[in-house]
JSON list of C-alpha atoms in Angstrom, two decimals:
[
{"chain": "I", "resi": 1, "resn": "ASN", "atom": "CA", "xyz": [-48.38, -25.10, -64.16]},
{"chain": "I", "resi": 2, "resn": "ALA", "atom": "CA", "xyz": [-49.16, -23.82, -60.64]},
{"chain": "I", "resi": 3, "resn": "ASP", "atom": "CA", "xyz": [-47.09, -26.63, -59.12]},
{"chain": "I", "resi": 4, "resn": "GLN", "atom": "CA", "xyz": [-44.09, -25.68, -61.25]},
{"chain": "I", "resi": 5, "resn": "PHE", "atom": "CA", "xyz": [-44.56, -22.07, -60.22]},
{"chain": "I", "resi": 6, "resn": "LEU", "atom": "CA", "xyz": [-44.34, -23.08, -56.54]},
{"chain": "I", "resi": 7, "resn": "ILE", "atom": "CA", "xyz": [-41.19, -25.10, -57.20]},
{"chain": "I", "resi": 8, "resn": "ASP", "atom": "CA", "xyz": [-39.62, -22.14, -59.02]},
{"chain": "I", "resi": 9, "resn": "LEU", "atom": "CA", "xyz": [-40.63, -19.73, -56.26]},
{"chain": "I", "resi": 10, "resn": "GLU", "atom": "CA", "xyz": [-39.14, -22.01, -53.61]},
{"chain": "I", "resi": 11, "resn": "ARG", "atom": "CA", "xyz": [-35.86, -22.25, -55.52]},
{"chain": "I", "resi": 12, "resn": "GLN", "atom": "CA", "xyz": [-35.78, -18.49, -56.05]},
{"chain": "I", "resi": 13, "resn": "GLU", "atom": "CA", "xyz": [-36.41, -17.74, -52.37]},
{"chain": "I", "resi": 14, "resn": "ARG", "atom": "CA", "xyz": [-33.80, -20.29, -51.26]},
{"chain": "I", "resi": 15, "resn": "GLU", "atom": "CA", "xyz": [-31.22, -18.60, -53.47]},
{"chain": "I", "resi": 16, "resn": "ARG", "atom": "CA", "xyz": [-32.23, -15.11, -52.34]},
{"chain": "I", "resi": 17, "resn": "THR", "atom": "CA", "xyz": [-32.17, -15.90, -48.60]},
{"chain": "I", "resi": 18, "resn": "GLY", "atom": "CA", "xyz": [-29.42, -18.51, -48.57]},
{"chain": "I", "resi": 19, "resn": "ILE", "atom": "CA", "xyz": [-31.65, -20.78, -46.46]},
{"chain": "I", "resi": 20, "resn": "ALA", "atom": "CA", "xyz": [-31.59, -24.27, -47.96]},
{"chain": "I", "resi": 21, "resn": "THR", "atom": "CA", "xyz": [-34.43, -25.59, -45.77]},
{"chain": "I", "resi": 22, "resn": "LEU", "atom": "CA", "xyz": [-36.92, -22.91, -46.85]},
{"chain": "I", "resi": 23, "resn": "LYS", "atom": "CA", "xyz": [-40.23, -24.41, -48.04]},
{"chain": "I", "resi": 24, "resn": "VAL", "atom": "CA", "xyz": [-43.11, -22.95, -50.01]},
{"chain": "I", "resi": 25, "resn": "GLY", "atom": "CA", "xyz": [-46.48, -24.55, -49.40]},
{"chain": "I", "resi": 26, "resn": "TYR", "atom": "CA", "xyz": [-50.22, -24.14, -49.14]},
{"chain": "I", "resi": 27, "resn": "ASN", "atom": "CA", "xyz": [-52.94, -24.91, -46.63]},
{"chain": "I", "resi": 28, "resn": "ARG", "atom": "CA", "xyz": [-56.65, -24.11, -46.73]},
{"chain": "I", "resi": 29, "resn": "VAL", "atom": "CA", "xyz": [-56.61, -21.95, -43.61]},
{"chain": "I", "resi": 30, "resn": "HIS", "atom": "CA", "xyz": [-53.70, -19.60, -44.32]},
{"chain": "I", "resi": 31, "resn": "GLY", "atom": "CA", "xyz": [-53.24, -20.05, -48.06]},
{"chain": "I", "resi": 32, "resn": "TYR", "atom": "CA", "xyz": [-49.75, -19.94, -49.55]},
{"chain": "I", "resi": 33, "resn": "TYR", "atom": "CA", "xyz": [-46.80, -19.54, -47.22]},
{"chain": "I", "resi": 34, "resn": "ILE", "atom": "CA", "xyz": [-43.02, -19.57, -46.96]},
{"chain": "I", "resi": 35, "resn": "GLU", "atom": "CA", "xyz": [-41.87, -21.76, -44.06]},
{"chain": "I", "resi": 36, "resn": "LEU", "atom": "CA", "xyz": [-38.61, -21.28, -42.20]},
{"chain": "I", "resi": 37, "resn": "GLY", "atom": "CA", "xyz": [-37.28, -23.17, -39.19]},
{"chain": "I", "resi": 38, "resn": "ARG", "atom": "CA", "xyz": [-36.89, -21.14, -36.02]},
{"chain": "I", "resi": 39, "resn": "VAL", "atom": "CA", "xyz": [-33.12, -21.55, -36.22]},
{"chain": "I", "resi": 40, "resn": "HIS", "atom": "CA", "xyz": [-33.23, -19.16, -39.18]},
{"chain": "I", "resi": 41, "resn": "ALA", "atom": "CA", "xyz": [-35.23, -16.44, -37.37]},
{"chain": "I", "resi": 42, "resn": "GLU", "atom": "CA", "xyz": [-32.36, -13.94, -37.57]},
{"chain": "I", "resi": 43, "resn": "ARG", "atom": "CA", "xyz": [-32.05, -14.45, -41.34]},
{"chain": "I", "resi": 44, "resn": "VAL", "atom": "CA", "xyz": [-35.68, -13.67, -42.24]},
{"chain": "I", "resi": 45, "resn": "PRO", "atom": "CA", "xyz": [-35.79, -10.97, -44.93]},
{"chain": "I", "resi": 46, "resn": "ASP", "atom": "CA", "xyz": [-37.44, -7.66, -44.01]},
{"chain": "I", "resi": 47, "resn": "ASP", "atom": "CA", "xyz": [-40.09, -8.06, -46.72]},
{"chain": "I", "resi": 48, "resn": "TYR", "atom": "CA", "xyz": [-41.48, -11.27, -45.13]},
{"chain": "I", "resi": 49, "resn": "THR", "atom": "CA", "xyz": [-44.65, -10.91, -43.06]},
{"chain": "I", "resi": 50, "resn": "ARG", "atom": "CA", "xyz": [-45.27, -13.56, -40.40]},
{"chain": "I", "resi": 51, "resn": "ARG", "atom": "CA", "xyz": [-48.48, -15.52, -40.95]},
{"chain": "I", "resi": 52, "resn": "GLN", "atom": "CA", "xyz": [-48.41, -18.49, -38.60]},
{"chain": "I", "resi": 53, "resn": "THR", "atom": "CA", "xyz": [-46.31, -19.86, -35.76]},
{"chain": "I", "resi": 54, "resn": "LEU", "atom": "CA", "xyz": [-45.66, -23.59, -35.55]},
{"chain": "I", "resi": 55, "resn": "LYS", "atom": "CA", "xyz": [-43.79, -25.65, -32.95]},
{"chain": "I", "resi": 56, "resn": "GLY", "atom": "CA", "xyz": [-40.42, -25.50, -34.69]},
{"chain": "I", "resi": 57, "resn": "ALA", "atom": "CA", "xyz": [-41.04, -23.10, -37.55]},
{"chain": "I", "resi": 58, "resn": "GLU", "atom": "CA", "xyz": [-42.60, -19.84, -38.66]},
{"chain": "I", "resi": 59, "resn": "ARG", "atom": "CA", "xyz": [-44.67, -19.33, -41.78]},
{"chain": "I", "resi": 60, "resn": "TYR", "atom": "CA", "xyz": [-44.37, -16.09, -43.72]},
{"chain": "I", "resi": 61, "resn": "ILE", "atom": "CA", "xyz": [-45.52, -14.46, -46.92]},
{"chain": "I", "resi": 62, "resn": "SER", "atom": "CA", "xyz": [-43.78, -11.77, -48.93]},
{"chain": "I", "resi": 63, "resn": "ARG", "atom": "CA", "xyz": [-45.57, -9.11, -50.97]},
{"chain": "I", "resi": 64, "resn": "GLN", "atom": "CA", "xyz": [-43.98, -10.36, -54.18]},
{"chain": "I", "resi": 65, "resn": "ALA", "atom": "CA", "xyz": [-44.95, -13.96, -53.43]},
{"chain": "I", "resi": 66, "resn": "ARG", "atom": "CA", "xyz": [-48.49, -12.93, -52.45]},
{"chain": "I", "resi": 67, "resn": "GLU", "atom": "CA", "xyz": [-49.01, -11.08, -55.73]},
{"chain": "I", "resi": 68, "resn": "SER", "atom": "CA", "xyz": [-47.54, -13.88, -57.82]},
{"chain": "I", "resi": 69, "resn": "LEU", "atom": "CA", "xyz": [-49.42, -16.63, -56.01]},
{"chain": "I", "resi": 70, "resn": "THR", "atom": "CA", "xyz": [-52.71, -14.76, -56.19]},
{"chain": "I", "resi": 71, "resn": "THR", "atom": "CA", "xyz": [-52.29, -14.47, -59.95]},
{"chain": "I", "resi": 72, "resn": "CYS", "atom": "CA", "xyz": [-51.31, -18.14, -60.11]},
{"chain": "I", "resi": 73, "resn": "SER", "atom": "CA", "xyz": [-54.21, -19.39, -57.96]},
{"chain": "I", "resi": 74, "resn": "LEU", "atom": "CA", "xyz": [-56.91, -17.27, -59.59]},
{"chain": "I", "resi": 75, "resn": "PRO", "atom": "CA", "xyz": [-57.50, -19.67, -62.53]},
{"chain": "I", "resi": 76, "resn": "ARG", "atom": "CA", "xyz": [-57.70, -22.62, -60.12]},
{"chain": "I", "resi": 77, "resn": "ARG", "atom": "CA", "xyz": [-60.33, -20.85, -58.01]},
{"chain": "I", "resi": 78, "resn": "MET", "atom": "CA", "xyz": [-62.28, -19.93, -61.14]},
{"chain": "I", "resi": 79, "resn": "VAL", "atom": "CA", "xyz": [-62.32, -23.58, -62.27]},
{"chain": "I", "resi": 80, "resn": "GLN", "atom": "CA", "xyz": [-63.53, -24.65, -58.83]},
{"chain": "I", "resi": 81, "resn": "ALA", "atom": "CA", "xyz": [-66.31, -22.06, -58.90]},
{"chain": "I", "resi": 82, "resn": "TRP", "atom": "CA", "xyz": [-67.40, -23.17, -62.39]},
{"chain": "I", "resi": 83, "resn": "ARG", "atom": "CA", "xyz": [-67.47, -26.82, -61.31]},
{"chain": "I", "resi": 84, "resn": "MET", "atom": "CA", "xyz": [-69.59, -25.96, -58.29]},
{"chain": "I", "resi": 85, "resn": "MET", "atom": "CA", "xyz": [-72.02, -23.92, -60.39]},
{"chain": "I", "resi": 86, "resn": "LEU", "atom": "CA", "xyz": [-72.28, -26.65, -63.05]},
{"chain": "I", "resi": 87, "resn": "SER", "atom": "CA", "xyz": [-72.98, -29.33, -60.46]},
{"chain": "I", "resi": 88, "resn": "LYS", "atom": "CA", "xyz": [-75.79, -27.21, -58.99]},
{"chain": "I", "resi": 89, "resn": "VAL", "atom": "CA", "xyz": [-77.26, -26.59, -62.44]},
{"chain": "I", "resi": 90, "resn": "ALA", "atom": "CA", "xyz": [-77.05, -30.30, -63.28]},
{"chain": "I", "resi": 91, "resn": "PHE", "atom": "CA", "xyz": [-78.80, -31.16, -60.03]},
{"chain": "I", "resi": 92, "resn": "ILE", "atom": "CA", "xyz": [-81.62, -28.69, -60.76]},
{"chain": "I", "resi": 93, "resn": "VAL", "atom": "CA", "xyz": [-82.01, -29.80, -64.39]},
{"chain": "I", "resi": 94, "resn": "ILE", "atom": "CA", "xyz": [-81.93, -33.54, -63.66]},
{"chain": "I", "resi": 95, "resn": "LEU", "atom": "CA", "xyz": [-83.67, -33.80, -60.31]},
{"chain": "I", "resi": 96, "resn": "GLY", "atom": "CA", "xyz": [-85.82, -30.67, -60.39]},
{"chain": "I", "resi": 97, "resn": "PRO", "atom": "CA", "xyz": [-88.66, -32.20, -62.44]},
{"chain": "I", "resi": 98, "resn": "LEU", "atom": "CA", "xyz": [-88.67, -35.29, -60.23]},
{"chain": "I", "resi": 99, "resn": "VAL", "atom": "CA", "xyz": [-88.98, -33.20, -57.09]},
{"chain": "I", "resi": 100, "resn": "LYS", "atom": "CA", "xyz": [-91.90, -31.24, -58.56]},
{"chain": "I", "resi": 101, "resn": "ARG", "atom": "CA", "xyz": [-93.76, -34.45, -59.43]},
{"chain": "I", "resi": 102, "resn": "GLY", "atom": "CA", "xyz": [-93.10, -35.94, -56.02]},
{"chain": "I", "resi": 103, "resn": "SER", "atom": "CA", "xyz": [-91.18, -38.82, -57.55]},
{"chain": "I", "resi": 104, "resn": "MET", "atom": "CA", "xyz": [-88.26, -38.50, -55.20]},
{"chain": "I", "resi": 105, "resn": "PRO", "atom": "CA", "xyz": [-88.00, -41.07, -52.40]}
]
């Protein structure tokens, strides 16, 4: 569902800005972004905030996109947190007694 949301957001922003090469993406350092080539610098909407500069492009985020993507990514982050917690609990439950007895290599 989150992937479809990104596709829809990209289509919506392309229509709004008239920039066909606009891309919406994600990286772990900067999170979600809207990427525009430098040739489109004069067409950047006023509500875009620059996030990152690349060799031939700029990455931005808009307030609307930030709010929507935060809502969209929240369930994914919650699932990741639950998985991490469950793996720690499983480790303690399964290996904890072995560690106490000194049975671990």
